[in-house]
mmCIF file of C-alpha atoms and ligand atoms in Angstrom:
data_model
loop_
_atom_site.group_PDB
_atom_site.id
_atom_site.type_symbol
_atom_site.label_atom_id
_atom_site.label_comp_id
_atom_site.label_asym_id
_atom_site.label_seq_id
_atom_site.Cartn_x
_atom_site.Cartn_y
_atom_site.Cartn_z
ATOM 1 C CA UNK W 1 1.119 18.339 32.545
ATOM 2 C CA UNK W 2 4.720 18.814 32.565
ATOM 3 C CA UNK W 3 6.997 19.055 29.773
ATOM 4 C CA UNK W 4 9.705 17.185 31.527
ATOM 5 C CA UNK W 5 7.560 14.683 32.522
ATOM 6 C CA UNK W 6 6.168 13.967 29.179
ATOM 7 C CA UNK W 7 9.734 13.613 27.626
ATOM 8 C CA UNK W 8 10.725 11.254 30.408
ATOM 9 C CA UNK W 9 8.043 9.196 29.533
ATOM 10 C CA UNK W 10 8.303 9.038 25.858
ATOM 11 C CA UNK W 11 12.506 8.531 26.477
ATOM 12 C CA UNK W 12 12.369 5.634 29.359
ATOM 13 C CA UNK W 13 9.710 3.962 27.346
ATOM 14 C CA UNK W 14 11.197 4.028 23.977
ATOM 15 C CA UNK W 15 14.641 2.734 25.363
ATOM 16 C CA UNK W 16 12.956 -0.224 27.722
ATOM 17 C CA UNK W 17 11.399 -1.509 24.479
ATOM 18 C CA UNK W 18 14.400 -1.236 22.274
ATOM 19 C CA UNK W 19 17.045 -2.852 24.574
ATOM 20 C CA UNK W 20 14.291 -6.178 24.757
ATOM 21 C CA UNK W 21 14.895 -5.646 21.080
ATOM 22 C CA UNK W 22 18.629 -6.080 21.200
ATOM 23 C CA UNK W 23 18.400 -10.197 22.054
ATOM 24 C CA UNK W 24 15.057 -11.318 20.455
ATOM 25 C CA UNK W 25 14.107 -15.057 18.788
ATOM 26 C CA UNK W 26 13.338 -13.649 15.250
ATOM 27 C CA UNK W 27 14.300 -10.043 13.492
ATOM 28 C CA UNK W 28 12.615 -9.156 10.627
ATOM 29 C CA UNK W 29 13.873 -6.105 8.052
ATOM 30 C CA UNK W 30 10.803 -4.751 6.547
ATOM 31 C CA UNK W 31 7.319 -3.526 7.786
ATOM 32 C CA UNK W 32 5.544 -4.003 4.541
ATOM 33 C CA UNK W 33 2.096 -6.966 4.700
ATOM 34 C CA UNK W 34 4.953 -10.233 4.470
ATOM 35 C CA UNK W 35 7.289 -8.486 7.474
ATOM 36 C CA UNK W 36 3.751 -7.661 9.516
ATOM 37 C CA UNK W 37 2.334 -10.903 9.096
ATOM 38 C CA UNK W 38 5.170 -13.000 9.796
ATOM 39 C CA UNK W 39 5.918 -10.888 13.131
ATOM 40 C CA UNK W 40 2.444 -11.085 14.432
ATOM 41 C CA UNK W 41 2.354 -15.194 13.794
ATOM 42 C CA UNK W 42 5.994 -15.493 15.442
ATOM 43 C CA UNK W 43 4.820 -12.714 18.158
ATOM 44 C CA UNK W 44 1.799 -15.040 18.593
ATOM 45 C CA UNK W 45 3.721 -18.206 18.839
ATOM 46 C CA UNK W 46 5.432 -16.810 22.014
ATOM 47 C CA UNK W 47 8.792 -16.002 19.857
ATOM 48 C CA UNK W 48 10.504 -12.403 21.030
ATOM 49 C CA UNK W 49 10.640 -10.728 17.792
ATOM 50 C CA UNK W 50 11.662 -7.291 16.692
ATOM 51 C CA UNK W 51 10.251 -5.498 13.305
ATOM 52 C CA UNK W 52 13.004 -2.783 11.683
ATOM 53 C CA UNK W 53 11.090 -0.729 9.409
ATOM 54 C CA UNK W 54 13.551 2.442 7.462
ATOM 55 C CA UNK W 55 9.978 4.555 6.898
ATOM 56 C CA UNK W 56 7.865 6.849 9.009
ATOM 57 C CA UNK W 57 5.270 4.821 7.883
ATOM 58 C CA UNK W 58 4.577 1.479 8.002
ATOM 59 C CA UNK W 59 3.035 -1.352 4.942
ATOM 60 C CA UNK W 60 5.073 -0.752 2.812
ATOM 61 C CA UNK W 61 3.656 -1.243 -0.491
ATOM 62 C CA UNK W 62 0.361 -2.063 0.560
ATOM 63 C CA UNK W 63 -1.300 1.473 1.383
ATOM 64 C CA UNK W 64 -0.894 2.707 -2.100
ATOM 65 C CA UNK W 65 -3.147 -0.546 -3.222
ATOM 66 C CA UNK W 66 -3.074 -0.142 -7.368
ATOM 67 C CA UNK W 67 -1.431 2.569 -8.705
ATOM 68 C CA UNK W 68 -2.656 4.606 -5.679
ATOM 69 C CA UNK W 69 -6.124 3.242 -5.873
ATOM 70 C CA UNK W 70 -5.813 2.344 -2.168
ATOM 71 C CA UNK W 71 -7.596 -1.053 -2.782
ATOM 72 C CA UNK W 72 -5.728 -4.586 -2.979
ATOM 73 C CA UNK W 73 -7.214 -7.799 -4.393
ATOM 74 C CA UNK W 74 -6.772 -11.384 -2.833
ATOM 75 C CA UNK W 75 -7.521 -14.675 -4.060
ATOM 76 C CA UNK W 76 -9.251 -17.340 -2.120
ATOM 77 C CA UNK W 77 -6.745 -18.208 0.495
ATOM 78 C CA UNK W 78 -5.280 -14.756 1.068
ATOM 79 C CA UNK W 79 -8.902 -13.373 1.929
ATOM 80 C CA UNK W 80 -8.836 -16.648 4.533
ATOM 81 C CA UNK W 81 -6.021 -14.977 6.209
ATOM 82 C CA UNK W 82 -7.790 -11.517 6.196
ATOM 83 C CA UNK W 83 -11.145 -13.726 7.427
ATOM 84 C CA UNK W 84 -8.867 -14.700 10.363
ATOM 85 C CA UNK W 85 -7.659 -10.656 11.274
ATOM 86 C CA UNK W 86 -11.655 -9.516 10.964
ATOM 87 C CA UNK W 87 -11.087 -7.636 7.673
ATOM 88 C CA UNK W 88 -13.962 -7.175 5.419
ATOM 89 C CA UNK W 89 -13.864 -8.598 2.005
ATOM 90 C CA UNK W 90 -15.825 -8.739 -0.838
ATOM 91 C CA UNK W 91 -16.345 -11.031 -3.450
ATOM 92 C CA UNK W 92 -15.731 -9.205 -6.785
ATOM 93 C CA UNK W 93 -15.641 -11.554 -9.396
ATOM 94 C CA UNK W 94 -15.500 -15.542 -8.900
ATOM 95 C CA UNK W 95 -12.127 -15.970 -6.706
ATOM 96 C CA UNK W 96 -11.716 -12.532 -6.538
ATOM 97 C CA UNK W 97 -11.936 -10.618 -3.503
ATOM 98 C CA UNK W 98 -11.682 -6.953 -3.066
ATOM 99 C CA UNK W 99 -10.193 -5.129 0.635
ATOM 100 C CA UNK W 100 -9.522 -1.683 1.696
ATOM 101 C CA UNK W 101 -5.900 -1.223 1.991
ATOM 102 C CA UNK W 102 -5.942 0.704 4.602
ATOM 103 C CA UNK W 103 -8.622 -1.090 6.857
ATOM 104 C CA UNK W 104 -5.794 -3.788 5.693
ATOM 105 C CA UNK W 105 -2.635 -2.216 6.409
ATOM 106 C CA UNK W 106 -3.587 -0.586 9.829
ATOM 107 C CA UNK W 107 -5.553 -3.687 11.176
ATOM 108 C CA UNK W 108 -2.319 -5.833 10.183
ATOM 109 C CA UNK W 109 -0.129 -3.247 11.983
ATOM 110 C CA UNK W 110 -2.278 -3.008 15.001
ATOM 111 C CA UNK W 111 -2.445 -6.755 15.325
ATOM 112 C CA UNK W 112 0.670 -7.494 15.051
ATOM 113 C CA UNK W 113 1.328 -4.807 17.730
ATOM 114 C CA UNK W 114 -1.157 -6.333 20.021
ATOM 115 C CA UNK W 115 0.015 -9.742 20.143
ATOM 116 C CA UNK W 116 4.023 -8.512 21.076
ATOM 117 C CA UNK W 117 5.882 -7.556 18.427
ATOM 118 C CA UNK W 118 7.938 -4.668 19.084
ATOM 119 C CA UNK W 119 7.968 -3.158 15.721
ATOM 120 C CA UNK W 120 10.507 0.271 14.863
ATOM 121 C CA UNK W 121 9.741 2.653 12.332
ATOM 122 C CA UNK W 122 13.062 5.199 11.105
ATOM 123 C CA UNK W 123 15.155 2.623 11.390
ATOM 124 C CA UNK W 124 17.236 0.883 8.511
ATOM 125 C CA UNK W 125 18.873 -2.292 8.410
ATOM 126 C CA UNK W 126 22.151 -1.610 7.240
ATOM 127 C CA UNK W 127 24.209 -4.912 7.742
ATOM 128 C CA UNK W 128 24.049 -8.003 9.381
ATOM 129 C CA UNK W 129 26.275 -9.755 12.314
ATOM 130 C CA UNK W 130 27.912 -13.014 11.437
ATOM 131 C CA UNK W 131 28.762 -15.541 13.606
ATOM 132 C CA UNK W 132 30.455 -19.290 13.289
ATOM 133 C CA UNK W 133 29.912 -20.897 10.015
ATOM 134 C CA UNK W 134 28.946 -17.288 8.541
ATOM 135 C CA UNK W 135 25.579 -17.620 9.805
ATOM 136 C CA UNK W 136 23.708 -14.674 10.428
ATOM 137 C CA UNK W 137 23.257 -13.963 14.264
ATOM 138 C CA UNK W 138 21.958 -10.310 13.956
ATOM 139 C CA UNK W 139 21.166 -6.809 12.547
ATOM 140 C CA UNK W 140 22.733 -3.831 12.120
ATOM 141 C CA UNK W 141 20.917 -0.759 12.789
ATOM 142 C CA UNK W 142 21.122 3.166 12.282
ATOM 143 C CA UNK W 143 18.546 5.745 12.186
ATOM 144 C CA UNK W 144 16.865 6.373 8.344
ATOM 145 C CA UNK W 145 17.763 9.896 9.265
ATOM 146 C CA UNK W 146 21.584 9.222 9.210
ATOM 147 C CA UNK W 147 21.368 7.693 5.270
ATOM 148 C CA UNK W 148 19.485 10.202 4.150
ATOM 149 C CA UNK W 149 21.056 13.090 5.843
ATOM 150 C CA UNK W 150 24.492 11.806 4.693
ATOM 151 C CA UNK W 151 26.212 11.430 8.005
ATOM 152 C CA UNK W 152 29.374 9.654 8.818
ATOM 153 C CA UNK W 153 27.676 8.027 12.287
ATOM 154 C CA UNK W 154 28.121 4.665 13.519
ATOM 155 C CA UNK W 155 25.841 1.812 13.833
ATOM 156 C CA UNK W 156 24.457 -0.579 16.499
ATOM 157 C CA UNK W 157 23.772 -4.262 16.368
ATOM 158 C CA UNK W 158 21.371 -6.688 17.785
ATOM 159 C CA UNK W 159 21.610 -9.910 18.106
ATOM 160 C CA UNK W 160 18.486 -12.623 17.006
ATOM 161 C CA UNK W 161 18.126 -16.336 16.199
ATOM 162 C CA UNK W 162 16.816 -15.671 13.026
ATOM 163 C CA UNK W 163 16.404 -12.930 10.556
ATOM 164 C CA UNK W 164 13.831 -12.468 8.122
ATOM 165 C CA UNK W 165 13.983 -10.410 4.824
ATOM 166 C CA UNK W 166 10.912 -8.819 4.360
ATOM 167 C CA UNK W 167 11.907 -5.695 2.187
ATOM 168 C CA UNK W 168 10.526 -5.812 -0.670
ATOM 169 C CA UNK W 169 10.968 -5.509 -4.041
ATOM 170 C CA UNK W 170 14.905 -4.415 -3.198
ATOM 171 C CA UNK W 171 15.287 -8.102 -1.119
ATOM 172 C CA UNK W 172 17.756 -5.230 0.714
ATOM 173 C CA UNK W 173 19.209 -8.040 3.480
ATOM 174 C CA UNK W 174 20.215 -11.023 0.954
ATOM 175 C CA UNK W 175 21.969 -8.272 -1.845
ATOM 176 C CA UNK W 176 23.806 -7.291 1.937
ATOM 177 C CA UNK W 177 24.878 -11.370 2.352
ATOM 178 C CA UNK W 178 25.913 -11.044 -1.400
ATOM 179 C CA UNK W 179 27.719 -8.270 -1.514
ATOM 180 C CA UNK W 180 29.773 -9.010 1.447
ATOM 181 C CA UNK W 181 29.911 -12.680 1.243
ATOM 182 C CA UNK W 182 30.209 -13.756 -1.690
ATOM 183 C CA UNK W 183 27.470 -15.598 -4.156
ATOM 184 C CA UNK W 184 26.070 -18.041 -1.395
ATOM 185 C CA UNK W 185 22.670 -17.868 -1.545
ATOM 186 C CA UNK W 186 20.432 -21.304 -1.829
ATOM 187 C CA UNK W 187 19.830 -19.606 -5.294
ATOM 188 C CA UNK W 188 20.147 -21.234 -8.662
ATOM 189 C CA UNK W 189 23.175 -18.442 -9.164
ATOM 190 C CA UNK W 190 24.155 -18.370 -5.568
ATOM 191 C CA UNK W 191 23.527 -14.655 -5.955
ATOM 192 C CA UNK W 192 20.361 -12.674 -5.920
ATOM 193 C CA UNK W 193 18.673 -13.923 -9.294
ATOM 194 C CA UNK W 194 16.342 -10.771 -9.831
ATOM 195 C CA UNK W 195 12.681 -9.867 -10.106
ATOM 196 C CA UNK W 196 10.787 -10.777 -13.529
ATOM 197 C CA UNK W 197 8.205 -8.535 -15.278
ATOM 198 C CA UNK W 198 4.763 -8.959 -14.142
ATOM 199 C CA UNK W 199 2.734 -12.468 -14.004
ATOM 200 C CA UNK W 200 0.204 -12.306 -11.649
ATOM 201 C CA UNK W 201 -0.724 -15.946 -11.540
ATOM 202 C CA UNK W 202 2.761 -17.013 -11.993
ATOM 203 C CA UNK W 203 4.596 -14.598 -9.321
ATOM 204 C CA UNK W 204 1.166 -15.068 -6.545
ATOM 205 C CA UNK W 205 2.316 -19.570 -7.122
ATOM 206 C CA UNK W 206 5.846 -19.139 -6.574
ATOM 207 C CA UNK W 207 5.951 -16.646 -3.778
ATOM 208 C CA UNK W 208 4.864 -19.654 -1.149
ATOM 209 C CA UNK W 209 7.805 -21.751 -2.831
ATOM 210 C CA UNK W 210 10.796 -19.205 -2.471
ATOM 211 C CA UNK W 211 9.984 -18.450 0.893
ATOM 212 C CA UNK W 212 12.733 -20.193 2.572
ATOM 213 C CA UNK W 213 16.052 -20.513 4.631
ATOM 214 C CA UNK W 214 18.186 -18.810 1.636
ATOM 215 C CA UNK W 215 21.173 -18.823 3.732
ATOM 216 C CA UNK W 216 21.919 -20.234 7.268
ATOM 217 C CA UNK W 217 19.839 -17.764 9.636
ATOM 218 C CA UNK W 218 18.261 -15.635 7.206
ATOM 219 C CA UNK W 219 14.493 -16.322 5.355
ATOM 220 C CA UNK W 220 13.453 -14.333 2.393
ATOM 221 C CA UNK W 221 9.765 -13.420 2.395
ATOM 222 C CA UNK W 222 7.255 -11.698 0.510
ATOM 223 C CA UNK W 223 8.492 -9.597 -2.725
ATOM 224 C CA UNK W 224 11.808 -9.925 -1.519
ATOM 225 C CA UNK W 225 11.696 -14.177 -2.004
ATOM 226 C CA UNK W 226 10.356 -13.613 -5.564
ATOM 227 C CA UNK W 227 13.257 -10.800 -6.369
ATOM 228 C CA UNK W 228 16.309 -13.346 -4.633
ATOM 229 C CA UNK W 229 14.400 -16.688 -7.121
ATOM 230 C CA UNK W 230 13.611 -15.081 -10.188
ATOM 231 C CA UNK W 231 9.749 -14.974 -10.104
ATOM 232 C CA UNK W 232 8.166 -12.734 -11.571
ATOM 233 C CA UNK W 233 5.665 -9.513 -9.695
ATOM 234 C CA UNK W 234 2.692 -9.531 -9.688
ATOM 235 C CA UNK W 235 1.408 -6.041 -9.252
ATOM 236 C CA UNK W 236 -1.537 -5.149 -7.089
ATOM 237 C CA UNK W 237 -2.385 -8.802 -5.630
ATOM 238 C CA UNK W 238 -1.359 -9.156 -2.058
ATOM 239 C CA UNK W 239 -2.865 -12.895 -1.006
ATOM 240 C CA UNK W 240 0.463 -13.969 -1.898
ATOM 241 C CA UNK W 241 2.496 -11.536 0.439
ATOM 242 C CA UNK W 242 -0.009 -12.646 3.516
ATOM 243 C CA UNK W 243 0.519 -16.362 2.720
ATOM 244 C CA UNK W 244 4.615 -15.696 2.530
ATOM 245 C CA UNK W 245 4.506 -14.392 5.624
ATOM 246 C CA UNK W 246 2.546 -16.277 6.759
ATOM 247 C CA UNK W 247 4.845 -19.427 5.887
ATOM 248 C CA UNK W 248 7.906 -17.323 7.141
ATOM 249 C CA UNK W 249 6.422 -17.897 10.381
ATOM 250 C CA UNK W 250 6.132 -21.436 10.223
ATOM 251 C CA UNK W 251 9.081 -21.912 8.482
ATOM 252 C CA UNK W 252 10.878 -19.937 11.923
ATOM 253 C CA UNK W 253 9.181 -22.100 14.439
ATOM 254 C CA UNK W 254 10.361 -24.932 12.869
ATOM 255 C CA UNK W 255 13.563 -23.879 12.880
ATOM 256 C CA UNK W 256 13.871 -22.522 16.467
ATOM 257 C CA UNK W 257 12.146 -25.523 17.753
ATOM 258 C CA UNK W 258 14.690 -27.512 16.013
ATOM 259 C CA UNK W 259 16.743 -25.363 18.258
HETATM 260 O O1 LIG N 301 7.640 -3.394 -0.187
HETATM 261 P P1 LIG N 301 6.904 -4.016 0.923
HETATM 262 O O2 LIG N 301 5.460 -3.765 1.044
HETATM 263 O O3 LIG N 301 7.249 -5.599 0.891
HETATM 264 P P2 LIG N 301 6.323 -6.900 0.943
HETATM 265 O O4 LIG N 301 5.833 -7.158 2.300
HETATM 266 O O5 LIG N 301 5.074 -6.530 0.022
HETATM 267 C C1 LIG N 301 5.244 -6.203 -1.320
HETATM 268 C C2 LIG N 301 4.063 -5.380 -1.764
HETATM 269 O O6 LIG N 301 3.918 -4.215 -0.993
HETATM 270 C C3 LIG N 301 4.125 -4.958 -3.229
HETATM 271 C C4 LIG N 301 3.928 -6.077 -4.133
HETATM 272 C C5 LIG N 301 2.596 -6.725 -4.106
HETATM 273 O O7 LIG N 301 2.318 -7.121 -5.351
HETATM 274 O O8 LIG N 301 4.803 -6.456 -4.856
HETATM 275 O O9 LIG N 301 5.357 -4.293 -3.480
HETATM 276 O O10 LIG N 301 7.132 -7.952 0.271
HETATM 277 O O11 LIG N 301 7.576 -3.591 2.292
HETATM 278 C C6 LIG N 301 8.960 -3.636 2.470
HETATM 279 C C7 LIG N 301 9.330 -2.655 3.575
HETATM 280 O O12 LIG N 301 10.688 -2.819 3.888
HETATM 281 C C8 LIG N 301 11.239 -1.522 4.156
HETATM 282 C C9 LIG N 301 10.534 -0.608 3.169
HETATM 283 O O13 LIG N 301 10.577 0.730 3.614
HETATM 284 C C10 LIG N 301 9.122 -1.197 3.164
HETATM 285 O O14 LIG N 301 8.276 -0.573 4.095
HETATM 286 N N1 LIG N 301 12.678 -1.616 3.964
HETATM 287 C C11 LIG N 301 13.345 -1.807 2.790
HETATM 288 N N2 LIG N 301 14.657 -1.865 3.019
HETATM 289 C C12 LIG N 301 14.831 -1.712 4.363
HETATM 290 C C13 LIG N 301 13.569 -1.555 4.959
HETATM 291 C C14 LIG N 301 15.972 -1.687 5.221
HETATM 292 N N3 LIG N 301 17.220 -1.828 4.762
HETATM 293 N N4 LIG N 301 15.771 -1.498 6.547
HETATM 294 C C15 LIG N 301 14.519 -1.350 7.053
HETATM 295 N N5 LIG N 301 13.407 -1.374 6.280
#
């Protein structure tokens, strides 16, 4: 085996997948369980679609389950969707089902994966390209390594139909549209309205609801929809982040069939 060789491979292969990356149907900001599931039904649907995720790791939330309890619960239709990837559930209480986050997390990943979504860990979303009418057309991209580390180094873009907002808690992407464009969100404020306390039942309705088109070209899913509307978290639950995602998808397809 030679050390050349080996680098070659890792280099050419890396680079093939990332320039597909640079013109793709759907981005999505966020590897968490919403980003994941919403790039493996887009992936599936024949879309191109590129996954920016700022951590060596990817799930986000999702492998630290409760308070690093690595277990996450699901209601009814969240353990459908889990039904659907093969991952084993069990009943707990009535309506309650019980899943290993990381049987979860890393069957989500690998799935996703699998079906064509080029997914990229250590790499933040720092920006977003505009185009006519202010609509977002794009990402803008720098190693995590560059943040953290403080440097003064230049981004790159790509360029996508759509973007998705999958990052959590932080809704990272709309506070960007904010910030630099002014209170324009399909919000009650226009502005990012901010995450309630925690309501389980409350937060797990809504999170369906606020997943939408919250500004031309850009959908706000998982945590992230619930932080831009006002809804409140709901801790440890994580049917709700599968079904946003889920309806991030759809909501996509709809759009990019509508061309
Ligand atoms: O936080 P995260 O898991 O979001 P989610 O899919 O799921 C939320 C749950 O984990 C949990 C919860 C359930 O009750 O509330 O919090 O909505 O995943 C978000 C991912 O986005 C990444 C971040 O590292 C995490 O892995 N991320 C955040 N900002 C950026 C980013 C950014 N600017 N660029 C790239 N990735």
């Amino acid at each position: 085996m030679d050390e050349v060789t080996i680098s070659r491979a890792i280099t050419e292969s890396f680079l093939k997948d990332f320039l597909e990356a640079m013109e793709v149907d759907v981005a999505i900001a966020g590897a968490g369980p919403s980003g994941l599931i919403a790039a493996h039904y887009l992936a599936k649907g024949g879309n191109k679609t590129a996954v920016f995720e700022r951590q060596l790791r990817l799930g986000g939330g999702m492998p630290g389950g409760g308070m690093m309890f690595n277990r996450v619960v699901l209601q009814e239709e969240g353990k459908k969707i889990l039904d659907d990837f093969g991952v084993r559930t069990k009943e707990y209480e009535k309506g309650y089902y019980i899943a290993d986050a990381l049987e979860t997390i890393s069957t989500l990943c690998s799935e996703a994966i699998k079906v064509g979504a080029r997914v990229f860990n250590l790499i933040s979303v720092e920006d977003v390209v505009i185009r006519e009418g202010n609509r977002i057309s794009g990402l803008v991209l720098n190693w995590s390594a560059v943040s953290w580390s403080k440097l003064h180094v230049d981004p790159l873009a790509i360029r996508s139909k759509l973007v998705i907002d999958a990052t959590g808690h932080d809704s990272e992407v709309c506070h960007i549209v904010v910030r630099k464009m002014g209170a324009n969100l399909r919000t009650a404020t226009g502005g990012v309205v901010g995450e309630r306390p925690m309501w389980a039942e409350k937060g797990e309705k809504e999170i369906v609801e606020n997943t939408r088109e919250v500004y031309p070209g850009l959908i706000v899913a998982g945590m992230a929809a619930n932080t831009v509307f006002g809804s409140p978290r709901m801790g440890a639950i994580f049917g709700g982040m599968l079904l946003s995602g889920k309806r991030a998808a759809e909501l996509a397809q709809g759009i990019l069939d509508k061309g």
